[in-house]
């Protein structure tokens, strides 16, 4: 098949992380915009990126883009696109939609018109008056932004954050994609110890383990495009085999998660087992106020409570003070904390070296980054962890 235009969607603030991932995967011709990174590749890239992208939300196939201010324009320009090159005669193609700052603001009407336009195109090409839609799923999205229509087909199915290991739900879990981005934005690597002293159900430590051992995050799940007839099954099989070969399953890691919630820790251990990294991640009950370690040059990465509700703020602010007292004496460590609390630095007791605006779902947060000294090379210092 000819070159395809693909879109890796991203949470706001993580577009550059997704673009960097794509570059690492070999896709250099990228265009970064709010909430998405566009790149050009072939059908193999649909398999490759779905399997490997850690911080992206979905991979979409872009069918077309045009300006439309009337329903007639929307209908005619949608119909003109090459739908039958992508949708088989039995395709199940629901249409989803969204509209922002556009004259065509009725999402339901836009969805209906796009659906009708695709059906009319299929009638002309396939010579049928009715379609069963009993075949593979091709979820179409019509997205309008300032009167520009973008039509895409979702290749992922369930969002890419659904790795398959997190089957139990704890209190305020962080998305796997955001957790992975937090690790990738840190200076942690597999040679260093990583600690999440507020680990909850274990998402940050587990994502770190997958990164450390170079395990493709989508390796054990399925994707919508696996059922598409124009992507040979052989490509998916080859991509999965290649991913298995690239994984470093036996690479030793030093990753620890701790929390005061024993039920959450039980879930964390279960999730680590489901992810296949339980041998390399340990979980232990501990109050963050009691944190102490003789280890050197480690990284703390955590997602503490934010205190979004007014009545929770005094307790959360006290927690931040306890974190500061526990973290700051670790003068060879780096620490990375995400929170929506704008007074975090004041309560923590130190201004961050760097902070980055990100979104945890719909919550606007800052990712506070405190950089410790660079670890010495192993042959230079006996203090570095063995």
CSV table of C-alpha atoms in Angstrom, one decimal:
chain,number,residue,atom,x,y,z
A,1,UNK,CA,0.0,0.0,0.0
A,2,UNK,CA,1.1,3.6,-0.7
A,3,UNK,CA,2.4,5.7,2.1
A,4,UNK,CA,-0.1,6.4,4.9
A,5,UNK,CA,-0.5,9.5,7.0
A,6,UNK,CA,-0.7,8.4,10.6
A,7,UNK,CA,-1.4,10.4,13.8
A,8,UNK,CA,-0.1,9.4,17.3
A,9,UNK,CA,-2.4,11.2,19.7
A,10,UNK,CA,-1.0,12.5,23.0
A,11,UNK,CA,-2.2,14.1,26.2
A,12,UNK,CA,-1.4,17.8,26.3
A,13,UNK,CA,2.1,18.4,27.4
A,14,UNK,CA,3.4,15.0,26.1
A,15,UNK,CA,3.5,15.7,22.4
A,16,UNK,CA,7.3,16.2,22.4
A,17,UNK,CA,7.7,12.9,24.3
A,18,UNK,CA,5.7,11.1,21.7
A,19,UNK,CA,7.6,12.7,18.9
A,20,UNK,CA,10.9,11.6,20.5
A,21,UNK,CA,9.6,8.1,20.8
A,22,UNK,CA,8.6,8.1,17.1
A,23,UNK,CA,12.1,9.3,16.2
A,24,UNK,CA,13.6,6.5,18.3
A,25,UNK,CA,11.4,4.0,16.4
A,26,UNK,CA,12.8,5.4,13.1
A,27,UNK,CA,10.1,7.8,12.0
A,28,UNK,CA,11.9,11.1,11.5
A,29,UNK,CA,9.4,13.1,9.4
A,30,UNK,CA,7.0,14.2,12.1
A,31,UNK,CA,4.8,17.2,12.6
A,32,UNK,CA,4.0,18.1,16.2
A,33,UNK,CA,0.7,19.9,17.0
A,34,UNK,CA,-1.5,20.2,20.1
A,35,UNK,CA,-2.5,16.8,21.2
A,36,UNK,CA,-1.0,14.9,18.3
A,37,UNK,CA,2.1,14.0,16.2
A,38,UNK,CA,1.6,13.3,12.5
A,39,UNK,CA,4.0,11.1,10.6
A,40,UNK,CA,4.1,9.3,7.2
A,41,UNK,CA,4.8,5.5,7.0
A,42,UNK,CA,3.4,2.3,5.6
A,43,UNK,CA,1.0,-0.4,7.0
A,44,UNK,CA,3.9,-2.0,8.9
A,45,UNK,CA,4.2,1.1,11.0
A,46,UNK,CA,0.6,0.6,12.2
A,47,UNK,CA,1.7,-2.6,13.8
A,48,UNK,CA,5.1,-1.2,14.9
A,49,UNK,CA,3.9,1.9,16.6
A,50,UNK,CA,0.9,0.3,18.3
A,51,UNK,CA,3.2,-2.3,19.9
A,52,UNK,CA,6.0,0.1,21.0
A,53,UNK,CA,4.6,3.6,21.8
A,54,UNK,CA,4.6,4.1,25.5
A,55,UNK,CA,3.3,7.7,26.0
A,56,UNK,CA,0.9,8.0,23.0
A,57,UNK,CA,-2.9,7.6,23.5
A,58,UNK,CA,-3.8,6.1,20.1
A,59,UNK,CA,-2.6,5.6,16.6
A,60,UNK,CA,-5.0,7.0,14.0
A,61,UNK,CA,-5.0,6.6,10.2
A,62,UNK,CA,-5.7,10.0,8.6
A,63,UNK,CA,-8.1,9.6,5.7
A,64,UNK,CA,-8.5,13.3,4.8
A,65,UNK,CA,-8.6,16.9,5.9
A,66,UNK,CA,-10.5,19.8,4.5
A,67,UNK,CA,-12.4,23.0,5.4
A,68,UNK,CA,-16.2,22.8,5.7
A,69,UNK,CA,-18.7,25.3,7.0
A,70,UNK,CA,-21.8,23.7,5.6
A,71,UNK,CA,-23.2,20.2,5.9
A,72,UNK,CA,-23.2,19.9,2.0
A,73,UNK,CA,-19.5,20.7,2.0
A,74,UNK,CA,-18.9,18.1,4.7
A,75,UNK,CA,-20.9,15.5,2.8
A,76,UNK,CA,-19.4,16.0,-0.6
A,77,UNK,CA,-15.7,16.2,0.6
A,78,UNK,CA,-16.1,13.2,2.8
A,79,UNK,CA,-17.6,11.2,0.0
A,80,UNK,CA,-14.7,12.1,-2.3
A,81,UNK,CA,-12.2,10.4,0.0
A,82,UNK,CA,-10.9,6.8,-0.8
A,83,UNK,CA,-13.0,5.0,1.7
A,84,UNK,CA,-13.3,1.8,-0.3
A,85,UNK,CA,-9.5,1.4,-0.4
A,86,UNK,CA,-9.6,1.1,3.4
A,87,UNK,CA,-13.1,-0.3,4.3
A,88,UNK,CA,-14.0,-3.8,3.1
A,89,UNK,CA,-17.6,-4.5,2.0
A,90,UNK,CA,-18.5,-5.9,5.4
A,91,UNK,CA,-16.7,-3.3,7.5
A,92,UNK,CA,-18.2,-2.3,10.8
A,93,UNK,CA,-17.6,1.5,10.8
A,94,UNK,CA,-19.2,3.5,13.6
A,95,UNK,CA,-18.6,7.2,13.4
A,96,UNK,CA,-17.6,9.3,16.5
A,97,UNK,CA,-17.1,13.0,16.5
A,98,UNK,CA,-16.1,16.2,18.2
A,99,UNK,CA,-16.4,19.9,17.2
A,100,UNK,CA,-14.4,22.9,18.7
A,101,UNK,CA,-14.9,26.5,17.6
A,102,UNK,CA,-16.6,25.5,14.3
A,103,UNK,CA,-19.7,26.5,12.5
A,104,UNK,CA,-20.8,22.9,12.3
A,105,UNK,CA,-21.1,22.5,16.0
A,106,UNK,CA,-23.7,19.7,16.2
A,107,UNK,CA,-21.6,16.6,16.6
A,108,UNK,CA,-24.5,14.2,16.1
A,109,UNK,CA,-25.4,15.8,12.8
A,110,UNK,CA,-21.8,15.7,11.6
A,111,UNK,CA,-21.5,12.1,12.6
A,112,UNK,CA,-24.7,11.2,10.6
A,113,UNK,CA,-23.6,13.1,7.5
A,114,UNK,CA,-20.1,11.5,7.5
A,115,UNK,CA,-21.8,8.1,7.9
A,116,UNK,CA,-24.1,8.8,5.0
A,117,UNK,CA,-21.3,10.0,2.8
A,118,UNK,CA,-19.2,6.9,3.4
A,119,UNK,CA,-22.3,4.7,2.7
A,120,UNK,CA,-23.0,6.5,-0.5
A,121,UNK,CA,-19.4,6.1,-1.6
A,122,UNK,CA,-19.5,2.4,-0.8
A,123,UNK,CA,-22.8,2.0,-2.7
A,124,UNK,CA,-21.2,3.4,-5.9
A,125,UNK,CA,-18.1,1.2,-5.7
A,126,UNK,CA,-19.5,-2.1,-4.3
A,127,UNK,CA,-22.9,-1.9,-6.1
A,128,UNK,CA,-24.9,-2.7,-3.0
A,129,UNK,CA,-27.8,-0.8,-1.3
A,130,UNK,CA,-27.3,-2.2,2.2
A,131,UNK,CA,-24.2,-3.2,4.2
A,132,UNK,CA,-24.2,-5.8,7.0
A,133,UNK,CA,-21.3,-4.2,9.0
A,134,UNK,CA,-20.6,-7.7,10.5
A,135,UNK,CA,-16.9,-7.6,9.7
A,136,UNK,CA,-13.8,-6.0,11.3
A,137,UNK,CA,-14.2,-2.7,13.1
A,138,UNK,CA,-13.0,0.6,11.6
A,139,UNK,CA,-14.0,3.3,14.0
A,140,UNK,CA,-14.2,6.6,12.1
A,141,UNK,CA,-13.8,10.0,13.8
A,142,UNK,CA,-14.9,13.3,12.4
A,143,UNK,CA,-13.0,16.1,14.3
A,144,UNK,CA,-13.7,19.7,13.6
A,145,UNK,CA,-11.4,22.5,14.8
A,146,UNK,CA,-12.0,26.0,13.6
A,147,UNK,CA,-14.0,24.7,10.6
A,148,UNK,CA,-11.2,22.3,9.5
A,149,UNK,CA,-12.4,18.7,9.3
A,150,UNK,CA,-10.0,15.8,10.0
A,151,UNK,CA,-11.3,12.3,9.3
A,152,UNK,CA,-9.4,9.4,10.8
A,153,UNK,CA,-9.8,5.7,11.5
A,154,UNK,CA,-8.7,4.3,14.8
A,155,UNK,CA,-6.1,1.6,14.5
A,156,UNK,CA,-5.6,0.9,18.2
A,157,UNK,CA,-9.1,-0.1,19.5
A,158,UNK,CA,-8.8,0.3,23.3
A,159,UNK,CA,-6.5,3.2,24.2
A,160,UNK,CA,-2.8,2.4,24.3
A,161,UNK,CA,-2.7,3.0,28.1
A,162,UNK,CA,-4.6,-0.3,28.4
A,163,UNK,CA,-1.5,-2.6,28.4
A,164,UNK,CA,-3.5,-5.5,29.8
A,165,UNK,CA,-1.8,-5.9,33.2
A,166,UNK,CA,-3.9,-3.5,35.3
A,167,UNK,CA,-7.0,-5.4,36.0
A,168,UNK,CA,-7.7,-4.1,39.5
A,169,UNK,CA,-8.5,-0.5,40.1
A,170,UNK,CA,-7.2,1.5,43.1
A,171,UNK,CA,-7.9,5.1,44.2
A,172,UNK,CA,-7.0,7.8,41.6
A,173,UNK,CA,-4.8,5.6,39.4
A,174,UNK,CA,-2.4,7.3,37.0
A,175,UNK,CA,-2.6,6.3,33.3
A,176,UNK,CA,0.1,4.0,32.1
A,177,UNK,CA,0.9,6.3,29.3
A,178,UNK,CA,1.5,9.3,31.7
A,179,UNK,CA,3.5,7.0,34.1
A,180,UNK,CA,5.7,5.9,31.2
A,181,UNK,CA,6.2,9.5,30.1
A,182,UNK,CA,7.3,10.5,33.6
A,183,UNK,CA,9.9,7.8,33.6
A,184,UNK,CA,11.2,8.8,30.2
A,185,UNK,CA,11.4,12.5,31.2
A,186,UNK,CA,13.6,11.6,34.1
A,187,UNK,CA,17.3,10.8,34.2
A,188,UNK,CA,16.6,7.2,35.4
A,189,UNK,CA,18.1,4.3,33.6
A,190,UNK,CA,18.3,0.6,34.2
A,191,UNK,CA,21.7,1.0,36.1
A,192,UNK,CA,20.1,3.2,38.8
A,193,UNK,CA,17.7,2.4,41.6
A,194,UNK,CA,14.2,3.8,41.2
A,195,UNK,CA,11.8,4.3,44.1
A,196,UNK,CA,8.2,5.3,44.1
A,197,UNK,CA,7.3,5.9,47.8
A,198,UNK,CA,3.6,6.6,47.0
A,199,UNK,CA,3.2,3.8,44.5
A,200,UNK,CA,-0.5,3.0,44.9
A,201,UNK,CA,-1.3,0.1,42.6
A,202,UNK,CA,2.2,0.1,41.1
A,203,UNK,CA,1.8,1.8,37.7
A,204,UNK,CA,5.0,3.9,37.8
A,205,UNK,CA,7.3,1.1,39.0
A,206,UNK,CA,5.8,-1.4,36.5
A,207,UNK,CA,6.2,1.0,33.5
A,208,UNK,CA,9.8,1.7,34.6
A,209,UNK,CA,10.4,-2.1,34.6
A,210,UNK,CA,9.0,-2.4,31.1
A,211,UNK,CA,11.2,0.5,29.9
A,212,UNK,CA,14.3,-0.8,31.7
A,213,UNK,CA,13.9,-4.3,30.1
A,214,UNK,CA,12.9,-2.8,26.7
A,215,UNK,CA,9.6,-4.7,26.7
A,216,UNK,CA,7.1,-3.4,24.1
A,217,UNK,CA,4.1,-2.1,26.1
A,218,UNK,CA,1.6,-3.5,23.6
A,219,UNK,CA,3.2,-7.0,23.3
A,220,UNK,CA,0.4,-8.9,25.1
A,221,UNK,CA,-2.7,-7.1,23.9
A,222,UNK,CA,-4.7,-6.9,20.6
A,223,UNK,CA,-5.4,-3.9,18.4
A,224,UNK,CA,-8.3,-3.1,16.1
A,225,UNK,CA,-6.1,-3.1,13.0
A,226,UNK,CA,-5.1,-6.7,13.5
A,227,UNK,CA,-8.5,-7.6,12.0
A,228,UNK,CA,-8.1,-5.4,8.9
A,229,UNK,CA,-7.8,-7.5,5.8
A,230,UNK,CA,-5.3,-5.2,4.0
A,231,UNK,CA,-2.7,-5.6,6.8
A,232,UNK,CA,-1.3,-9.2,6.4
A,233,UNK,CA,-1.3,-11.2,9.6
A,234,UNK,CA,2.3,-12.0,8.8
A,235,UNK,CA,3.3,-8.4,9.5
A,236,UNK,CA,1.8,-8.5,13.0
A,237,UNK,CA,3.5,-11.9,13.7
A,238,UNK,CA,6.9,-10.5,12.5
A,239,UNK,CA,6.6,-7.4,14.5
A,240,UNK,CA,5.8,-9.3,17.7
A,241,UNK,CA,8.6,-11.7,17.1
A,242,UNK,CA,11.0,-8.8,16.6
A,243,UNK,CA,9.7,-7.2,19.8
A,244,UNK,CA,10.4,-10.4,21.8
A,245,UNK,CA,13.9,-10.5,20.5
A,246,UNK,CA,14.6,-6.9,21.4
A,247,UNK,CA,13.4,-7.4,25.0
A,248,UNK,CA,16.0,-7.8,27.7
A,249,UNK,CA,14.0,-10.0,30.0
A,250,UNK,CA,16.9,-11.0,32.2
A,251,UNK,CA,18.4,-7.5,32.8
A,252,UNK,CA,18.5,-7.0,36.5
A,253,UNK,CA,16.7,-3.9,37.8
A,254,UNK,CA,16.5,-2.1,41.2
A,255,UNK,CA,12.9,-0.8,41.3
A,256,UNK,CA,11.0,-0.4,44.6
A,257,UNK,CA,7.4,0.7,45.3
A,258,UNK,CA,6.1,1.6,48.7
A,259,UNK,CA,2.9,2.9,50.2
A,260,UNK,CA,1.0,2.9,53.5
A,261,UNK,CA,-2.1,1.3,51.8
A,262,UNK,CA,-1.6,-2.5,52.1
A,263,UNK,CA,-4.6,-3.2,49.8
A,264,UNK,CA,-3.1,-1.1,47.1
A,265,UNK,CA,0.3,-2.9,47.5
A,266,UNK,CA,-1.5,-6.2,47.1
A,267,UNK,CA,-2.9,-4.9,43.8
A,268,UNK,CA,0.5,-3.6,42.8
A,269,UNK,CA,2.1,-7.1,43.3
A,270,UNK,CA,-0.7,-8.6,41.2
A,271,UNK,CA,-0.2,-6.1,38.4
A,272,UNK,CA,3.5,-6.7,38.4
A,273,UNK,CA,2.9,-10.4,38.0
A,274,UNK,CA,0.4,-9.8,35.1
A,275,UNK,CA,3.0,-7.6,33.4
A,276,UNK,CA,5.7,-10.2,33.9
A,277,UNK,CA,8.1,-8.0,35.9
A,278,UNK,CA,7.3,-9.2,39.5
A,279,UNK,CA,10.8,-10.7,39.7
A,280,UNK,CA,12.3,-7.2,39.2
A,281,UNK,CA,10.0,-4.9,41.1
A,282,UNK,CA,9.5,-5.2,44.9
A,283,UNK,CA,6.7,-3.6,46.9
A,284,UNK,CA,6.8,-2.8,50.6
A,285,UNK,CA,4.6,-1.1,53.2
A,286,UNK,CA,6.1,2.2,54.3
A,287,UNK,CA,5.1,5.7,55.3
A,288,UNK,CA,6.8,8.3,53.1
A,289,UNK,CA,7.7,10.2,56.3
A,290,UNK,CA,9.9,7.2,57.3
A,291,UNK,CA,11.8,7.0,54.0
A,292,UNK,CA,15.6,6.7,54.4
A,293,UNK,CA,18.2,4.9,52.4
A,294,UNK,CA,22.0,4.5,52.2
A,295,UNK,CA,21.8,3.9,48.5
A,296,UNK,CA,23.4,6.5,46.2
A,297,UNK,CA,22.4,8.2,42.9
A,298,UNK,CA,18.8,6.9,42.8
A,299,UNK,CA,15.7,8.4,41.3
A,300,UNK,CA,12.4,9.0,43.1
A,301,UNK,CA,9.4,9.3,40.7
A,302,UNK,CA,5.9,9.6,42.2
A,303,UNK,CA,2.4,10.8,41.9
A,304,UNK,CA,1.2,12.0,45.3
A,305,UNK,CA,-2.4,13.1,46.1
A,306,UNK,CA,-3.2,16.5,44.7
A,307,UNK,CA,-5.7,17.8,47.2
A,308,UNK,CA,-8.2,18.8,44.5
A,309,UNK,CA,-11.0,18.9,47.1
A,310,UNK,CA,-10.7,21.8,49.6
A,311,UNK,CA,-11.1,19.6,52.7
A,312,UNK,CA,-8.2,17.4,51.6
A,313,UNK,CA,-5.7,20.3,51.2
A,314,UNK,CA,-4.3,20.5,54.8
A,315,UNK,CA,-3.6,16.8,54.8
A,316,UNK,CA,-2.0,16.9,51.4
A,317,UNK,CA,0.1,20.0,52.3
A,318,UNK,CA,1.4,18.1,55.4
A,319,UNK,CA,2.3,15.2,53.1
A,320,UNK,CA,4.3,17.5,50.9
A,321,UNK,CA,6.2,18.8,53.9
A,322,UNK,CA,6.9,15.2,55.0
A,323,UNK,CA,8.1,14.4,51.4
A,324,UNK,CA,10.5,17.4,51.5
A,325,UNK,CA,12.0,16.3,54.9
A,326,UNK,CA,12.4,12.8,53.6
A,327,UNK,CA,13.7,13.5,50.1
A,328,UNK,CA,15.9,16.6,50.5
A,329,UNK,CA,18.6,14.8,52.7
A,330,UNK,CA,19.1,12.4,49.8
A,331,UNK,CA,21.5,14.8,48.2
A,332,UNK,CA,22.8,12.4,45.5
A,333,UNK,CA,19.3,11.5,44.4
A,334,UNK,CA,17.1,13.0,41.7
A,335,UNK,CA,13.4,13.2,42.3
A,336,UNK,CA,10.4,13.8,40.1
A,337,UNK,CA,6.9,14.7,41.4
A,338,UNK,CA,3.7,15.3,39.5
A,339,UNK,CA,0.9,17.3,41.1
A,340,UNK,CA,-1.8,19.9,40.3
A,341,UNK,CA,-1.1,21.8,43.6
A,342,UNK,CA,0.4,25.1,42.6
A,343,UNK,CA,1.9,25.6,46.1
A,344,UNK,CA,3.8,22.3,46.0
A,345,UNK,CA,7.3,23.9,46.0
A,346,UNK,CA,6.5,26.0,49.0
A,347,UNK,CA,5.3,23.1,51.1
A,348,UNK,CA,8.1,20.7,49.8
A,349,UNK,CA,10.7,23.3,50.8
A,350,UNK,CA,12.7,23.6,47.5
A,351,UNK,CA,12.2,25.2,44.1
A,352,UNK,CA,12.4,22.7,41.3
A,353,UNK,CA,15.3,22.7,38.8
A,354,UNK,CA,12.7,22.4,36.1
A,355,UNK,CA,9.0,22.0,35.8
A,356,UNK,CA,6.8,20.9,32.9
A,357,UNK,CA,3.1,21.5,32.3
A,358,UNK,CA,1.3,18.2,31.7
A,359,UNK,CA,-2.3,16.9,32.0
A,360,UNK,CA,-3.3,13.9,34.2
A,361,UNK,CA,-6.7,13.3,32.5
A,362,UNK,CA,-8.4,16.6,32.6
A,363,UNK,CA,-6.4,17.9,35.5
A,364,UNK,CA,-3.7,20.5,34.7
A,365,UNK,CA,-0.5,19.5,36.5
A,366,UNK,CA,3.2,20.4,36.8
A,367,UNK,CA,5.9,17.8,36.7
A,368,UNK,CA,8.5,19.0,39.2
A,369,UNK,CA,12.0,17.8,38.4
A,370,UNK,CA,14.9,18.0,40.9
A,371,UNK,CA,18.3,16.9,39.5
A,372,UNK,CA,20.9,15.3,41.6
A,373,UNK,CA,24.6,15.0,40.6
A,374,UNK,CA,25.5,12.7,37.7
A,375,UNK,CA,26.5,9.2,39.0
A,376,UNK,CA,30.2,8.5,38.7
A,377,UNK,CA,31.2,5.7,36.3
A,378,UNK,CA,31.4,2.4,38.0
A,379,UNK,CA,35.2,2.2,37.8
A,380,UNK,CA,35.5,5.6,39.4
A,381,UNK,CA,33.6,5.2,42.7
A,382,UNK,CA,32.9,2.3,45.1
A,383,UNK,CA,29.8,4.1,46.3
A,384,UNK,CA,27.7,3.5,43.2
A,385,UNK,CA,25.2,0.7,43.7
A,386,UNK,CA,26.2,-2.7,42.4
